[in-house]
């Protein structure tokens, strides 16, 4: 990840997040991306409940993940999240999930658009949200 500010969140791998061999199921990483993104927005001063109270949601429109090494049941992984881009109508978050030994398990991105919570229609990024995320990312 580049030098932009990132938020790190620890997650203990639960049994329900693994397959029969005790290896984390790939879909669990997507949930952890959301955990990281939620924590990032909160740290930036714009938690999801505030966005939603203002009638705004950020909706995932694209997702990618590259799997490097498996996490296993009982591991405490670290999800590092950063704002990779902020645009007029959306944003991109980048994630790295680290194993207890510091090795990289997964890296990925989610691309989002801002939508009006009442209509579901894409809107321009509200200036207060855009400014808060950009200022926090810059450190």
Tab-separated table of N, CA, C and O in Angstrom:
chain	number	residue	atom	x	y	z
A	1	UNK	N	0.844	-1.169	0.000
A	1	UNK	CA	0.000	0.000	0.000
A	1	UNK	C	0.891	1.235	0.000
A	1	UNK	O	1.975	1.230	0.541
A	2	UNK	N	0.397	2.277	-0.581
A	2	UNK	CA	1.182	3.501	-0.637
A	2	UNK	C	1.181	4.199	0.720
A	2	UNK	O	0.718	3.661	1.706
A	3	UNK	N	1.643	5.426	0.745
A	3	UNK	CA	1.819	6.149	1.992
A	3	UNK	C	0.537	6.762	2.549
A	3	UNK	O	0.567	7.359	3.611
A	4	UNK	N	-0.579	6.683	1.839
A	4	UNK	CA	-1.814	7.218	2.381
A	4	UNK	C	-2.141	6.527	3.697
A	4	UNK	O	-1.749	5.389	3.931
A	5	UNK	N	-2.881	7.237	4.524
A	5	UNK	CA	-3.255	6.683	5.826
A	5	UNK	C	-4.094	5.425	5.642
A	5	UNK	O	-4.944	5.354	4.770
A	6	UNK	N	-3.826	4.471	6.486
A	6	UNK	CA	-4.625	3.260	6.477
A	6	UNK	C	-5.113	2.980	7.892
A	6	UNK	O	-4.522	3.422	8.866
A	7	UNK	N	-6.193	2.250	7.955
A	7	UNK	CA	-6.775	1.843	9.228
A	7	UNK	C	-6.619	0.341	9.319
A	7	UNK	O	-6.932	-0.385	8.374
A	8	UNK	N	-6.125	-0.114	10.460
A	8	UNK	CA	-5.915	-1.547	10.649
A	8	UNK	C	-6.899	-2.084	11.675
A	8	UNK	O	-7.102	-1.479	12.730
A	9	UNK	N	-7.502	-3.210	11.342
A	9	UNK	CA	-8.512	-3.837	12.175
A	9	UNK	C	-8.153	-5.306	12.349
A	9	UNK	O	-7.867	-5.993	11.372
A	10	UNK	N	-8.157	-5.784	13.585
A	10	UNK	CA	-7.897	-7.202	13.834
A	10	UNK	C	-9.200	-7.992	13.799
A	10	UNK	O	-10.229	-7.524	14.289
A	11	UNK	N	-9.118	-9.171	13.198
A	11	UNK	CA	-10.257	-10.079	13.123
A	11	UNK	C	-9.766	-11.471	13.518
A	11	UNK	O	-8.770	-11.958	12.965
A	12	UNK	N	-10.446	-12.097	14.466
A	12	UNK	CA	-10.110	-13.479	14.818
A	12	UNK	C	-10.954	-14.400	13.947
A	12	UNK	O	-12.182	-14.272	13.888
A	13	UNK	N	-10.290	-15.307	13.245
A	13	UNK	CA	-10.985	-16.214	12.328
A	13	UNK	C	-11.883	-17.152	13.124
A	13	UNK	O	-11.417	-17.893	13.992
A	14	UNK	N	-13.160	-17.098	12.800
A	14	UNK	CA	-14.148	-17.961	13.456
A	14	UNK	C	-14.323	-19.252	12.663
A	14	UNK	O	-14.095	-19.302	11.457
A	15	UNK	N	-14.755	-20.279	13.347
A	15	UNK	CA	-14.958	-21.584	12.723
A	15	UNK	C	-15.902	-21.483	11.520
A	15	UNK	O	-15.669	-22.096	10.476
A	16	UNK	N	-16.945	-20.673	11.650
A	16	UNK	CA	-17.940	-20.532	10.583
A	16	UNK	C	-17.363	-19.914	9.312
A	16	UNK	O	-17.981	-20.012	8.248
A	17	UNK	N	-16.181	-19.289	9.412
A	17	UNK	CA	-15.560	-18.645	8.253
A	17	UNK	C	-14.608	-19.576	7.502
A	17	UNK	O	-13.962	-19.152	6.546
A	18	UNK	N	-14.550	-20.838	7.922
A	18	UNK	CA	-13.594	-21.769	7.331
A	18	UNK	C	-14.295	-22.943	6.642
A	18	UNK	O	-15.480	-23.191	6.841
A	19	UNK	N	-13.495	-23.669	5.870
A	19	UNK	CA	-13.991	-24.882	5.238
A	19	UNK	C	-13.639	-26.083	6.125
A	19	UNK	O	-13.142	-25.925	7.235
A	20	UNK	N	-13.854	-27.287	5.624
A	20	UNK	CA	-13.628	-28.498	6.413
A	20	UNK	C	-12.161	-28.695	6.807
A	20	UNK	O	-11.864	-29.403	7.763
A	21	UNK	N	-11.251	-28.052	6.101
A	21	UNK	CA	-9.831	-28.165	6.417
A	21	UNK	C	-9.359	-27.053	7.365
A	21	UNK	O	-8.172	-26.951	7.659
A	22	UNK	N	-10.279	-26.196	7.807
A	22	UNK	CA	-9.919	-25.108	8.706
A	22	UNK	C	-9.318	-23.908	8.004
A	22	UNK	O	-8.781	-23.003	8.642
A	23	UNK	N	-9.407	-23.870	6.671
A	23	UNK	CA	-8.884	-22.764	5.868
A	23	UNK	C	-10.027	-21.778	5.615
A	23	UNK	O	-11.161	-22.180	5.343
A	24	UNK	N	-9.708	-20.486	5.691
A	24	UNK	CA	-10.737	-19.461	5.501
A	24	UNK	C	-11.339	-19.572	4.099
A	24	UNK	O	-10.624	-19.620	3.094
A	25	UNK	N	-12.659	-19.617	4.060
A	25	UNK	CA	-13.438	-19.626	2.819
A	25	UNK	C	-13.281	-18.263	2.142
A	25	UNK	O	-13.328	-17.221	2.811
A	26	UNK	N	-13.128	-18.251	0.819
A	26	UNK	CA	-12.815	-17.004	0.108
A	26	UNK	C	-13.847	-15.897	0.340
A	26	UNK	O	-13.501	-14.727	0.394
A	27	UNK	N	-15.101	-16.236	0.493
A	27	UNK	CA	-16.136	-15.217	0.711
A	27	UNK	C	-15.987	-14.488	2.035
A	27	UNK	O	-16.455	-13.350	2.182
A	28	UNK	N	-15.321	-15.104	2.997
A	28	UNK	CA	-15.119	-14.453	4.291
A	28	UNK	C	-14.263	-13.199	4.163
A	28	UNK	O	-14.436	-12.238	4.914
A	29	UNK	N	-13.343	-13.190	3.208
A	29	UNK	CA	-12.490	-12.019	3.024
A	29	UNK	C	-13.304	-10.804	2.605
A	29	UNK	O	-12.992	-9.676	2.992
A	30	UNK	N	-14.355	-11.025	1.834
A	30	UNK	CA	-15.218	-9.920	1.409
A	30	UNK	C	-15.886	-9.281	2.633
A	30	UNK	O	-15.982	-8.056	2.730
A	31	UNK	N	-16.303	-10.103	3.574
A	31	UNK	CA	-16.884	-9.596	4.819
A	31	UNK	C	-15.830	-8.796	5.579
A	31	UNK	O	-16.113	-7.719	6.115
A	32	UNK	N	-14.613	-9.285	5.616
A	32	UNK	CA	-13.542	-8.570	6.321
A	32	UNK	C	-13.207	-7.249	5.625
A	32	UNK	O	-12.851	-6.278	6.281
A	33	UNK	N	-13.320	-7.212	4.298
A	33	UNK	CA	-13.140	-5.938	3.593
A	33	UNK	C	-14.174	-4.931	4.105
A	33	UNK	O	-13.859	-3.771	4.339
A	34	UNK	N	-15.408	-5.389	4.262
A	34	UNK	CA	-16.454	-4.493	4.762
A	34	UNK	C	-16.147	-4.033	6.185
A	34	UNK	O	-16.353	-2.865	6.524
A	35	UNK	N	-15.648	-4.933	7.015
A	35	UNK	CA	-15.262	-4.556	8.380
A	35	UNK	C	-14.206	-3.448	8.315
A	35	UNK	O	-14.308	-2.428	9.002
A	36	UNK	N	-13.204	-3.626	7.483
A	36	UNK	CA	-12.149	-2.623	7.344
A	36	UNK	C	-12.669	-1.303	6.825
A	36	UNK	O	-12.305	-0.232	7.324
A	37	UNK	N	-13.546	-1.358	5.822
A	37	UNK	CA	-14.112	-0.143	5.229
A	37	UNK	C	-14.971	0.610	6.233
A	37	UNK	O	-14.908	1.845	6.341
A	38	UNK	N	-15.758	-0.121	7.011
A	38	UNK	CA	-16.595	0.493	8.031
A	38	UNK	C	-15.733	1.202	9.065
A	38	UNK	O	-16.012	2.344	9.453
A	39	UNK	N	-14.665	0.541	9.507
A	39	UNK	CA	-13.754	1.139	10.481
A	39	UNK	C	-13.039	2.360	9.891
A	39	UNK	O	-12.806	3.351	10.583
A	40	UNK	N	-12.699	2.280	8.615
A	40	UNK	CA	-12.030	3.407	7.958
A	40	UNK	C	-12.940	4.632	7.944
A	40	UNK	O	-12.519	5.729	8.317
A	41	UNK	N	-14.178	4.447	7.510
A	41	UNK	CA	-15.117	5.579	7.446
A	41	UNK	C	-15.359	6.169	8.833
A	41	UNK	O	-15.433	7.390	8.990
A	42	UNK	N	-15.436	5.311	9.828
A	42	UNK	CA	-15.617	5.795	11.196
A	42	UNK	C	-14.403	6.610	11.640
A	42	UNK	O	-14.546	7.703	12.201
A	43	UNK	N	-13.202	6.106	11.368
A	43	UNK	CA	-11.981	6.824	11.749
A	43	UNK	C	-11.866	8.155	11.007
A	43	UNK	O	-11.320	9.126	11.541
A	44	UNK	N	-12.404	8.210	9.794
A	44	UNK	CA	-12.362	9.436	8.992
A	44	UNK	C	-13.412	10.452	9.437
A	44	UNK	O	-13.451	11.568	8.915
A	45	UNK	N	-14.265	10.061	10.385
A	45	UNK	CA	-15.282	10.988	10.875
A	45	UNK	C	-16.601	10.922	10.149
A	45	UNK	O	-17.474	11.758	10.366
A	46	UNK	N	-16.745	9.930	9.260
A	46	UNK	CA	-18.000	9.777	8.530
A	46	UNK	C	-18.475	8.325	8.580
A	46	UNK	O	-18.456	7.605	7.581
A	47	UNK	N	-18.914	7.865	9.772
A	47	UNK	CA	-19.393	6.478	9.873
A	47	UNK	C	-20.651	6.269	9.026
A	47	UNK	O	-21.376	7.217	8.711
A	48	UNK	N	-20.881	5.025	8.666
A	48	UNK	CA	-22.050	4.690	7.854
A	48	UNK	C	-23.356	5.241	8.417
A	48	UNK	O	-24.168	5.766	7.654
A	49	UNK	N	-23.613	5.133	9.726
A	49	UNK	CA	-24.887	5.676	10.232
A	49	UNK	C	-25.051	7.170	9.942
A	49	UNK	O	-26.161	7.625	9.660
A	50	UNK	N	-23.964	7.909	9.986
A	50	UNK	CA	-24.048	9.348	9.671
A	50	UNK	C	-24.383	9.544	8.196
A	50	UNK	O	-25.224	10.377	7.850
A	51	UNK	N	-23.707	8.793	7.318
A	51	UNK	CA	-24.011	8.896	5.884
A	51	UNK	C	-25.482	8.598	5.636
A	51	UNK	O	-26.175	9.334	4.926
A	52	UNK	N	-25.938	7.487	6.230
A	52	UNK	CA	-27.324	7.068	6.007
A	52	UNK	C	-28.315	8.067	6.574
A	52	UNK	O	-29.368	8.309	5.981
A	53	UNK	N	-27.990	8.687	7.716
A	53	UNK	CA	-28.862	9.716	8.286
A	53	UNK	C	-28.952	10.924	7.360
A	53	UNK	O	-29.965	11.630	7.348
A	54	UNK	N	-27.910	11.134	6.570
A	54	UNK	CA	-27.889	12.231	5.602
A	54	UNK	C	-28.429	11.788	4.239
A	54	UNK	O	-28.353	12.537	3.264
A	55	UNK	N	-28.945	10.550	4.165
A	55	UNK	CA	-29.580	10.069	2.945
A	55	UNK	C	-28.631	9.543	1.892
A	55	UNK	O	-28.992	9.456	0.722
A	56	UNK	N	-27.432	9.146	2.299
A	56	UNK	CA	-26.410	8.692	1.355
A	56	UNK	C	-25.947	7.284	1.719
A	56	UNK	O	-25.796	6.957	2.896
A	57	UNK	N	-25.708	6.479	0.695
A	57	UNK	CA	-25.093	5.172	0.873
A	57	UNK	C	-23.961	5.033	-0.127
A	57	UNK	O	-23.967	5.686	-1.179
A	58	UNK	N	-22.977	4.184	0.208
A	58	UNK	CA	-21.946	3.840	-0.777
A	58	UNK	C	-22.156	2.369	-1.121
A	58	UNK	O	-22.193	1.512	-0.253
A	59	UNK	N	-22.341	2.118	-2.399
A	59	UNK	CA	-22.717	0.795	-2.890
A	59	UNK	C	-21.548	0.184	-3.665
A	59	UNK	O	-20.933	0.857	-4.508
A	60	UNK	N	-21.252	-1.066	-3.387
A	60	UNK	CA	-20.186	-1.777	-4.104
A	60	UNK	C	-20.645	-2.065	-5.532
A	60	UNK	O	-21.715	-2.632	-5.742
A	61	UNK	N	-19.817	-1.668	-6.508
A	61	UNK	CA	-20.110	-1.963	-7.906
A	61	UNK	C	-19.049	-2.855	-8.551
A	61	UNK	O	-19.257	-3.376	-9.642
A	62	UNK	N	-17.917	-3.019	-7.861
A	62	UNK	CA	-16.869	-3.905	-8.371
A	62	UNK	C	-16.020	-4.360	-7.192
A	62	UNK	O	-15.836	-3.611	-6.219
A	63	UNK	N	-15.514	-5.579	-7.297
A	63	UNK	CA	-14.705	-6.149	-6.240
A	63	UNK	C	-13.650	-7.035	-6.867
A	63	UNK	O	-13.929	-7.761	-7.820
A	64	UNK	N	-12.429	-6.946	-6.327
A	64	UNK	CA	-11.383	-7.866	-6.769
A	64	UNK	C	-10.607	-8.329	-5.551
A	64	UNK	O	-10.512	-7.610	-4.552
A	65	UNK	N	-10.081	-9.536	-5.643
A	65	UNK	CA	-9.273	-10.088	-4.558
A	65	UNK	C	-8.231	-11.023	-5.145
A	65	UNK	O	-8.521	-11.781	-6.071
A	66	UNK	N	-7.029	-10.940	-4.598
A	66	UNK	CA	-5.938	-11.832	-4.987
A	66	UNK	C	-5.514	-12.585	-3.739
A	66	UNK	O	-5.130	-11.986	-2.733
A	67	UNK	N	-5.570	-13.893	-3.832
A	67	UNK	CA	-5.300	-14.757	-2.688
A	67	UNK	C	-3.855	-15.213	-2.739
A	67	UNK	O	-3.420	-15.798	-3.723
A	68	UNK	N	-3.118	-14.938	-1.651
A	68	UNK	CA	-1.689	-15.244	-1.602
A	68	UNK	C	-1.382	-16.446	-0.710
A	68	UNK	O	-0.706	-17.359	-1.123
A	69	UNK	N	-1.852	-16.394	0.537
A	69	UNK	CA	-1.622	-17.476	1.499
A	69	UNK	C	-2.886	-17.649	2.326
A	69	UNK	O	-3.577	-16.673	2.612
A	70	UNK	N	-3.181	-18.860	2.755
A	70	UNK	CA	-4.426	-19.071	3.501
A	70	UNK	C	-4.337	-18.639	4.958
A	70	UNK	O	-3.310	-18.819	5.617
A	71	UNK	N	-5.428	-18.057	5.434
A	71	UNK	CA	-5.612	-17.853	6.876
A	71	UNK	C	-6.362	-19.080	7.372
A	71	UNK	O	-7.060	-19.762	6.609
A	72	UNK	N	-6.228	-19.356	8.659
A	72	UNK	CA	-6.813	-20.573	9.220
A	72	UNK	C	-7.604	-20.265	10.483
A	72	UNK	O	-7.416	-19.233	11.118
A	73	UNK	N	-8.439	-21.226	10.834
A	73	UNK	CA	-9.248	-21.113	12.042
A	73	UNK	C	-8.376	-20.747	13.239
A	73	UNK	O	-7.318	-21.333	13.458
A	74	UNK	N	-8.811	-19.735	13.995
A	74	UNK	CA	-8.105	-19.306	15.192
A	74	UNK	C	-7.066	-18.229	14.963
A	74	UNK	O	-6.634	-17.578	15.918
A	75	UNK	N	-6.639	-18.010	13.698
A	75	UNK	CA	-5.685	-16.930	13.418
A	75	UNK	C	-6.309	-15.586	13.781
A	75	UNK	O	-7.519	-15.392	13.637
A	76	UNK	N	-5.472	-14.665	14.197
A	76	UNK	CA	-5.901	-13.274	14.321
A	76	UNK	C	-5.244	-12.546	13.158
A	76	UNK	O	-4.020	-12.410	13.106
A	77	UNK	N	-6.076	-12.161	12.187
A	77	UNK	CA	-5.569	-11.481	11.000
A	77	UNK	C	-5.737	-9.979	11.176
A	77	UNK	O	-6.537	-9.514	11.995
A	78	UNK	N	-4.973	-9.239	10.397
A	78	UNK	CA	-5.025	-7.785	10.442
A	78	UNK	C	-5.467	-7.290	9.071
A	78	UNK	O	-4.817	-7.576	8.064
A	79	UNK	N	-6.583	-6.560	9.024
A	79	UNK	CA	-7.117	-6.007	7.785
A	79	UNK	C	-6.673	-4.549	7.708
A	79	UNK	O	-7.072	-3.730	8.536
A	80	UNK	N	-5.812	-4.236	6.739
A	80	UNK	CA	-5.338	-2.865	6.523
A	80	UNK	C	-6.136	-2.273	5.370
A	80	UNK	O	-6.147	-2.830	4.272
A	81	UNK	N	-6.811	-1.161	5.637
A	81	UNK	CA	-7.699	-0.538	4.654
A	81	UNK	C	-7.239	0.883	4.379
A	81	UNK	O	-6.883	1.612	5.299
A	82	UNK	N	-7.267	1.259	3.102
A	82	UNK	CA	-6.963	2.643	2.736
A	82	UNK	C	-7.903	3.084	1.623
A	82	UNK	O	-8.465	2.264	0.896
A	83	UNK	N	-8.066	4.395	1.524
A	83	UNK	CA	-8.836	4.977	0.436
A	83	UNK	C	-7.898	5.086	-0.750
A	83	UNK	O	-6.922	5.834	-0.711
A	84	UNK	N	-8.156	4.336	-1.807
A	84	UNK	CA	-7.281	4.330	-2.975
A	84	UNK	C	-7.617	5.450	-3.950
A	84	UNK	O	-6.742	5.941	-4.662
A	85	UNK	N	-8.904	5.857	-3.988
A	85	UNK	CA	-9.321	6.926	-4.905
A	85	UNK	C	-10.649	7.494	-4.433
A	85	UNK	O	-11.474	6.780	-3.866
A	86	UNK	N	-10.820	8.774	-4.687
A	86	UNK	CA	-12.122	9.428	-4.465
A	86	UNK	C	-12.420	10.195	-5.748
A	86	UNK	O	-11.565	10.908	-6.269
A	87	UNK	N	-13.605	9.971	-6.274
A	87	UNK	CA	-13.996	10.594	-7.535
A	87	UNK	C	-15.315	11.348	-7.356
A	87	UNK	O	-15.908	11.315	-6.288
A	88	UNK	N	-15.769	11.963	-8.394
A	88	UNK	CA	-16.974	12.789	-8.301
A	88	UNK	C	-18.207	11.980	-7.885
A	88	UNK	O	-19.067	12.491	-7.177
A	89	UNK	N	-18.302	10.731	-8.293
A	89	UNK	CA	-19.476	9.925	-7.971
A	89	UNK	C	-19.145	8.634	-7.220
A	89	UNK	O	-20.030	7.814	-6.995
A	90	UNK	N	-17.887	8.451	-6.864
A	90	UNK	CA	-17.560	7.202	-6.197
A	90	UNK	C	-16.194	7.219	-5.542
A	90	UNK	O	-15.518	8.244	-5.488
A	91	UNK	N	-15.827	6.052	-5.050
A	91	UNK	CA	-14.535	5.907	-4.377
A	91	UNK	C	-14.088	4.451	-4.473
A	91	UNK	O	-14.880	3.564	-4.774
A	92	UNK	N	-12.817	4.252	-4.225
A	92	UNK	CA	-12.231	2.915	-4.236
A	92	UNK	C	-11.457	2.722	-2.941
A	92	UNK	O	-10.689	3.606	-2.536
A	93	UNK	N	-11.674	1.588	-2.300
A	93	UNK	CA	-10.917	1.210	-1.111
A	93	UNK	C	-10.015	0.038	-1.462
A	93	UNK	O	-10.404	-0.840	-2.245
A	94	UNK	N	-8.822	0.035	-0.895
A	94	UNK	CA	-7.871	-1.061	-1.091
A	94	UNK	C	-7.628	-1.733	0.251
A	94	UNK	O	-7.625	-1.072	1.296
A	95	UNK	N	-7.424	-3.038	0.205
A	95	UNK	CA	-7.293	-3.835	1.429
A	95	UNK	C	-6.106	-4.774	1.311
A	95	UNK	O	-5.812	-5.290	0.227
A	96	UNK	N	-5.484	-5.024	2.451
A	96	UNK	CA	-4.512	-6.101	2.586
A	96	UNK	C	-4.841	-6.818	3.890
A	96	UNK	O	-5.017	-6.175	4.919
A	97	UNK	N	-4.898	-8.123	3.816
A	97	UNK	CA	-5.154	-8.939	5.006
A	97	UNK	C	-3.856	-9.667	5.326
A	97	UNK	O	-3.338	-10.419	4.498
A	98	UNK	N	-3.346	-9.410	6.535
A	98	UNK	CA	-2.073	-9.976	6.967
A	98	UNK	C	-2.283	-11.108	7.965
A	98	UNK	O	-3.156	-11.031	8.832
A	99	UNK	N	-1.466	-12.126	7.839
A	99	UNK	CA	-1.482	-13.277	8.735
A	99	UNK	C	-0.758	-12.938	10.035
A	99	UNK	O	-0.041	-11.937	10.111
A	100	UNK	N	-0.909	-13.786	11.063
A	100	UNK	CA	-0.213	-13.527	12.326
A	100	UNK	C	1.307	-13.381	12.181
A	100	UNK	O	1.930	-12.627	12.928
A	101	UNK	N	1.915	-14.060	11.200
A	101	UNK	CA	3.366	-13.960	11.009
A	101	UNK	C	3.769	-12.752	10.167
A	101	UNK	O	4.942	-12.566	9.847
A	102	UNK	N	2.780	-11.922	9.800
A	102	UNK	CA	3.048	-10.743	8.993
A	102	UNK	C	2.952	-10.967	7.501
A	102	UNK	O	3.020	-10.022	6.721
A	103	UNK	N	2.803	-12.230	7.086
A	103	UNK	CA	2.681	-12.539	5.665
A	103	UNK	C	1.351	-12.066	5.095
A	103	UNK	O	0.360	-11.925	5.812
A	104	UNK	N	1.333	-11.827	3.805
A	104	UNK	CA	0.136	-11.350	3.117
A	104	UNK	C	-0.765	-12.525	2.746
A	104	UNK	O	-0.339	-13.439	2.042
A	105	UNK	N	-2.005	-12.488	3.217
A	105	UNK	CA	-2.984	-13.523	2.871
A	105	UNK	C	-3.744	-13.134	1.609
A	105	UNK	O	-3.844	-13.911	0.666
A	106	UNK	N	-4.277	-11.921	1.609
A	106	UNK	CA	-5.131	-11.462	0.507
A	106	UNK	C	-4.931	-9.966	0.322
A	106	UNK	O	-4.718	-9.231	1.292
A	107	UNK	N	-5.023	-9.520	-0.923
A	107	UNK	CA	-5.121	-8.092	-1.196
A	107	UNK	C	-6.259	-7.890	-2.169
A	107	UNK	O	-6.534	-8.757	-3.005
A	108	UNK	N	-6.948	-6.778	-2.035
A	108	UNK	CA	-8.091	-6.563	-2.897
A	108	UNK	C	-8.546	-5.125	-2.918
A	108	UNK	O	-7.970	-4.254	-2.255
A	109	UNK	N	-9.592	-4.888	-3.695
A	109	UNK	CA	-10.191	-3.561	-3.832
A	109	UNK	C	-11.692	-3.692	-3.965
A	109	UNK	O	-12.187	-4.699	-4.482
A	110	UNK	N	-12.375	-2.653	-3.509
A	110	UNK	CA	-13.802	-2.509	-3.795
A	110	UNK	C	-14.018	-1.127	-4.386
A	110	UNK	O	-13.418	-0.150	-3.933
A	111	UNK	N	-14.837	-1.072	-5.425
A	111	UNK	CA	-15.188	0.186	-6.070
A	111	UNK	C	-16.642	0.475	-5.704
A	111	UNK	O	-17.493	-0.421	-5.758
A	112	UNK	N	-16.899	1.730	-5.350
A	112	UNK	CA	-18.222	2.133	-4.861
A	112	UNK	C	-18.739	3.337	-5.623
A	112	UNK	O	-17.964	4.150	-6.122
A	113	UNK	N	-20.071	3.452	-5.662
A	113	UNK	CA	-20.713	4.683	-6.095
A	113	UNK	C	-21.549	5.202	-4.940
A	113	UNK	O	-22.000	4.432	-4.084
A	114	UNK	N	-21.729	6.522	-4.919
A	114	UNK	CA	-22.601	7.150	-3.940
A	114	UNK	C	-24.011	7.120	-4.493
A	114	UNK	O	-24.227	7.412	-5.670
A	115	UNK	N	-24.970	6.749	-3.650
A	115	UNK	CA	-26.361	6.714	-4.090
A	115	UNK	C	-27.247	7.424	-3.076
A	115	UNK	O	-26.933	7.494	-1.887
A	116	UNK	N	-28.348	7.935	-3.594
A	116	UNK	CA	-29.390	8.496	-2.752
A	116	UNK	C	-30.083	7.317	-2.081
A	116	UNK	O	-30.589	6.420	-2.762
A	117	UNK	N	-30.095	7.306	-0.755
A	117	UNK	CA	-30.644	6.166	-0.017
A	117	UNK	C	-32.128	5.954	-0.303
A	117	UNK	O	-32.604	4.816	-0.277
A	118	UNK	N	-32.857	7.012	-0.589
A	118	UNK	CA	-34.306	6.889	-0.824
A	118	UNK	C	-34.626	6.329	-2.206
A	118	UNK	O	-35.558	5.547	-2.355
A	119	UNK	N	-33.836	6.725	-3.214
A	119	UNK	CA	-34.157	6.334	-4.592
A	119	UNK	C	-33.239	5.262	-5.153
A	119	UNK	O	-33.570	4.615	-6.145
A	120	UNK	N	-32.049	5.107	-4.560
A	120	UNK	CA	-31.067	4.169	-5.090
A	120	UNK	C	-30.341	4.680	-6.312
A	120	UNK	O	-29.571	3.946	-6.929
A	121	UNK	N	-30.562	5.926	-6.657
A	121	UNK	CA	-29.913	6.505	-7.840
A	121	UNK	C	-28.542	7.065	-7.500
A	121	UNK	O	-28.339	7.632	-6.438
A	122	UNK	N	-27.625	6.922	-8.448
A	122	UNK	CA	-26.279	7.451	-8.287
A	122	UNK	C	-26.326	8.964	-8.150
A	122	UNK	O	-27.079	9.631	-8.872
A	123	UNK	N	-25.511	9.478	-7.225
A	123	UNK	CA	-25.423	10.918	-7.008
A	123	UNK	C	-23.955	11.329	-6.964
A	123	UNK	O	-23.066	10.490	-6.818
A	124	UNK	N	-23.740	12.620	-7.066
A	124	UNK	CA	-22.387	13.141	-6.864
A	124	UNK	C	-22.013	12.939	-5.402
A	124	UNK	O	-22.878	13.013	-4.520
A	125	UNK	N	-20.745	12.693	-5.173
A	125	UNK	CA	-20.271	12.524	-3.798
A	125	UNK	C	-20.547	13.809	-3.031
A	125	UNK	O	-20.078	14.872	-3.425
A	126	UNK	N	-21.324	13.738	-1.957
A	126	UNK	CA	-21.568	14.952	-1.174
A	126	UNK	C	-20.245	15.537	-0.680
A	126	UNK	O	-19.369	14.805	-0.207
A	127	UNK	N	-20.108	16.840	-0.801
A	127	UNK	CA	-18.843	17.497	-0.459
A	127	UNK	C	-18.362	17.198	0.951
A	127	UNK	O	-17.171	16.932	1.139
A	128	UNK	N	-19.218	17.186	1.964
A	128	UNK	CA	-18.700	16.888	3.312
A	128	UNK	C	-18.083	15.487	3.424
A	128	UNK	O	-17.049	15.317	4.082
A	129	UNK	N	-18.689	14.516	2.769
A	129	UNK	CA	-18.157	13.151	2.814
A	129	UNK	C	-16.854	13.078	2.023
A	129	UNK	O	-15.849	12.549	2.500
A	130	UNK	N	-16.896	13.626	0.838
A	130	UNK	CA	-15.710	13.624	-0.026
A	130	UNK	C	-14.532	14.303	0.674
A	130	UNK	O	-13.425	13.780	0.697
A	131	UNK	N	-14.770	15.448	1.272
A	131	UNK	CA	-13.711	16.191	1.951
A	131	UNK	C	-13.172	15.423	3.156
A	131	UNK	O	-11.960	15.378	3.380
A	132	UNK	N	-14.071	14.842	3.942
A	132	UNK	CA	-13.649	14.106	5.138
A	132	UNK	C	-12.781	12.913	4.761
A	132	UNK	O	-11.720	12.680	5.369
A	133	UNK	N	-13.216	12.140	3.770
A	133	UNK	CA	-12.438	10.969	3.351
A	133	UNK	C	-11.092	11.372	2.768
A	133	UNK	O	-10.051	10.773	3.100
A	134	UNK	N	-11.089	12.394	1.904
A	134	UNK	CA	-9.849	12.829	1.273
A	134	UNK	C	-8.862	13.400	2.300
A	134	UNK	O	-7.668	13.098	2.263
A	135	UNK	N	-9.360	14.196	3.228
A	135	UNK	CA	-8.482	14.786	4.257
A	135	UNK	C	-7.908	13.706	5.162
A	135	UNK	O	-6.713	13.736	5.490
A	136	UNK	N	-8.729	12.735	5.535
A	136	UNK	CA	-8.236	11.667	6.390
A	136	UNK	C	-7.180	10.831	5.658
A	136	UNK	O	-6.149	10.484	6.230
A	137	UNK	N	-7.446	10.525	4.389
A	137	UNK	CA	-6.509	9.724	3.593
A	137	UNK	C	-5.150	10.410	3.477
A	137	UNK	O	-4.117	9.755	3.513
A	138	UNK	N	-5.171	11.725	3.376
A	138	UNK	CA	-3.929	12.483	3.208
A	138	UNK	C	-3.109	12.529	4.505
A	138	UNK	O	-1.927	12.831	4.471
A	139	UNK	N	-3.781	12.232	5.615
A	139	UNK	CA	-3.068	12.188	6.897
A	139	UNK	C	-2.927	13.528	7.515
A	139	UNK	O	-2.159	13.834	8.355
